[in-house]
Short mmCIF file of C-alpha atoms in Angstrom, two decimals:
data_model
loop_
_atom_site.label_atom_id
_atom_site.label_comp_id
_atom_site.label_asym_id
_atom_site.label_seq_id
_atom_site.Cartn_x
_atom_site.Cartn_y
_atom_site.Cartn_z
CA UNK A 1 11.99 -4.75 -31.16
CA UNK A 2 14.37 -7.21 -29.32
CA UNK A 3 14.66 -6.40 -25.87
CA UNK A 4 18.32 -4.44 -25.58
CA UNK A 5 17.13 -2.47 -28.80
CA UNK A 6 14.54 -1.22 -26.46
CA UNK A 7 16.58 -0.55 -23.04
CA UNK A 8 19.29 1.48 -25.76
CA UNK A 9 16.81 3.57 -27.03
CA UNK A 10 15.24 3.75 -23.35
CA UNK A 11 18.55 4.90 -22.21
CA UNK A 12 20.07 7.12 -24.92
CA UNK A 13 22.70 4.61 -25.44
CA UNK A 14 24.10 3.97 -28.70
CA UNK A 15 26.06 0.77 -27.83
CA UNK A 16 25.87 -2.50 -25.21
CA UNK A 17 29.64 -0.76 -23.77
CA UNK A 18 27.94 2.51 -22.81
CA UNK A 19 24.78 0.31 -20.77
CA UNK A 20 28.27 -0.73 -18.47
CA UNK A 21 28.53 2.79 -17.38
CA UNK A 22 25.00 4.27 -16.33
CA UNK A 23 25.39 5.94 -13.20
CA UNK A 24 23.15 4.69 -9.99
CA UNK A 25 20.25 6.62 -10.92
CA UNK A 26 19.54 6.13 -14.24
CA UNK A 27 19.99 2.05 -13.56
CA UNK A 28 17.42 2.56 -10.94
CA UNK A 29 15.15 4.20 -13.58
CA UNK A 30 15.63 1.43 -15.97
CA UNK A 31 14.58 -1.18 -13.15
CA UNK A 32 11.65 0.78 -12.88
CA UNK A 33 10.72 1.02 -16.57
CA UNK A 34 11.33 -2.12 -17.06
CA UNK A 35 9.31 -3.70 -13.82
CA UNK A 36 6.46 -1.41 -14.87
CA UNK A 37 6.61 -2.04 -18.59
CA UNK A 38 8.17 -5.30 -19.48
CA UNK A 39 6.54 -8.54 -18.35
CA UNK A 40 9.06 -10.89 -17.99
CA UNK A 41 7.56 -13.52 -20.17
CA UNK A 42 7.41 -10.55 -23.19
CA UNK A 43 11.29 -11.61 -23.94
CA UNK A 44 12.69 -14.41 -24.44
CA UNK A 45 14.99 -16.00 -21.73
CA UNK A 46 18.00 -15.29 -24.30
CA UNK A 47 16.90 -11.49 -23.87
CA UNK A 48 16.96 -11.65 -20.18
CA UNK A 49 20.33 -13.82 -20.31
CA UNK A 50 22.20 -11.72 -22.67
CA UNK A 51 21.11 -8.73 -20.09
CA UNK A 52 22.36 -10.65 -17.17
CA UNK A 53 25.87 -11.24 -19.01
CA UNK A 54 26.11 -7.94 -20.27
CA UNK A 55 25.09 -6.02 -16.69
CA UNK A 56 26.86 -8.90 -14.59
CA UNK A 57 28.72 -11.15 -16.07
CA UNK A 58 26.47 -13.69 -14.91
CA UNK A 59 25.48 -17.21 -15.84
CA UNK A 60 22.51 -18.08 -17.60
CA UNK A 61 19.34 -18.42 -16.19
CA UNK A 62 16.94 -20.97 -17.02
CA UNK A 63 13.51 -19.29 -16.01
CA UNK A 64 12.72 -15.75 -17.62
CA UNK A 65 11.03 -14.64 -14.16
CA UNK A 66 14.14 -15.43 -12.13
CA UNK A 67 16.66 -13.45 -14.77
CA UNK A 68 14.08 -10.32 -14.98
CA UNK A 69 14.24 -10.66 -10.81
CA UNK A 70 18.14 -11.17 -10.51
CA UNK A 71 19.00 -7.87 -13.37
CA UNK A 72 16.36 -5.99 -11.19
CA UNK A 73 17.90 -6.21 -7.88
CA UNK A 74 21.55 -5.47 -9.67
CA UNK A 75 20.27 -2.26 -11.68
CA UNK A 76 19.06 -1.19 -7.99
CA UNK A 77 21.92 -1.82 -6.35
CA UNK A 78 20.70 -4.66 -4.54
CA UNK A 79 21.65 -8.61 -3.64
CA UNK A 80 19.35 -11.32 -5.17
CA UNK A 81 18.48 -14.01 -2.77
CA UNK A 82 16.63 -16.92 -3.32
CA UNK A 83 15.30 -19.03 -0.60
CA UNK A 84 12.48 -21.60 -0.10
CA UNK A 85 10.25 -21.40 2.83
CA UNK A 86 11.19 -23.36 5.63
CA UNK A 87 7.83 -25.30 6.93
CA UNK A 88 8.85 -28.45 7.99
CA UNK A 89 5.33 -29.97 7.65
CA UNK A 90 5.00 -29.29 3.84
CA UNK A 91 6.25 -32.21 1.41
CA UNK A 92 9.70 -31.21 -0.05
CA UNK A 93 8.24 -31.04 -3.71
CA UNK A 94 6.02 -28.37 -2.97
CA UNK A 95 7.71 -26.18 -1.15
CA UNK A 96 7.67 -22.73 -2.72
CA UNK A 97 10.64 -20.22 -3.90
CA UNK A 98 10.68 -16.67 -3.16
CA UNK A 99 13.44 -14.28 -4.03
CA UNK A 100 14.33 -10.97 -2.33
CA UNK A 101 16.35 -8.09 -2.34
CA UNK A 102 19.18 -7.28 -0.16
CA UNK A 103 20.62 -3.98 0.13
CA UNK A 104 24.50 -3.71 -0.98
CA UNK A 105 26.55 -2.11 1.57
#
């Protein structure tokens, strides 16, 4: 079962239109079902990007861990950031990226 299949049945849907319209709660329910149940390299990263157009009209990702993170923080109402860590002393190529969640005011 391809991943929207899933998140319709998951959600009572019976089209991608009706996904648009899921109030607050039950979009914070499907971030939790799918953070507890979906690992992000189960789909593919057309899954994830055809999620990420379809809840926000965004571009496509290229890494399946970074769409799954980005579709999470909008189905919670939240702000992805990404940002890498600022140590001066650590050689540019290795520097790491972490992602976080901003609250939407």
């Amino acid at each position: 079962m391809e991943l929207l299949d899933a998140i319709l049945t998951v959600t009572g849907c019976e089209c991608e239109e009706q996904l648009k319209d899921l109030t607050p709660e039950r979009k914070l329910k499907l971030a939790q079902s799918l953070e507890e149940r979906v690992p992000s390299g189960l789909a593919s990263i057309e899954e994830w990007n055809e999620l990420l157009k379809l809840f926000m009209e965004s571009p496509p990702e290229k890494d399946n861990e970074i769409a799954k993170k980005k579709l999470l923080c909008h189905l919670r109402g939240e702000e992805y950031k990404e940002e890498a860590e600022a140590e001066e002393k650590m050689v540019p190529e290795r520097k790491k990226k972490w992602w976080f969640c901003i609250k939407r005011q």
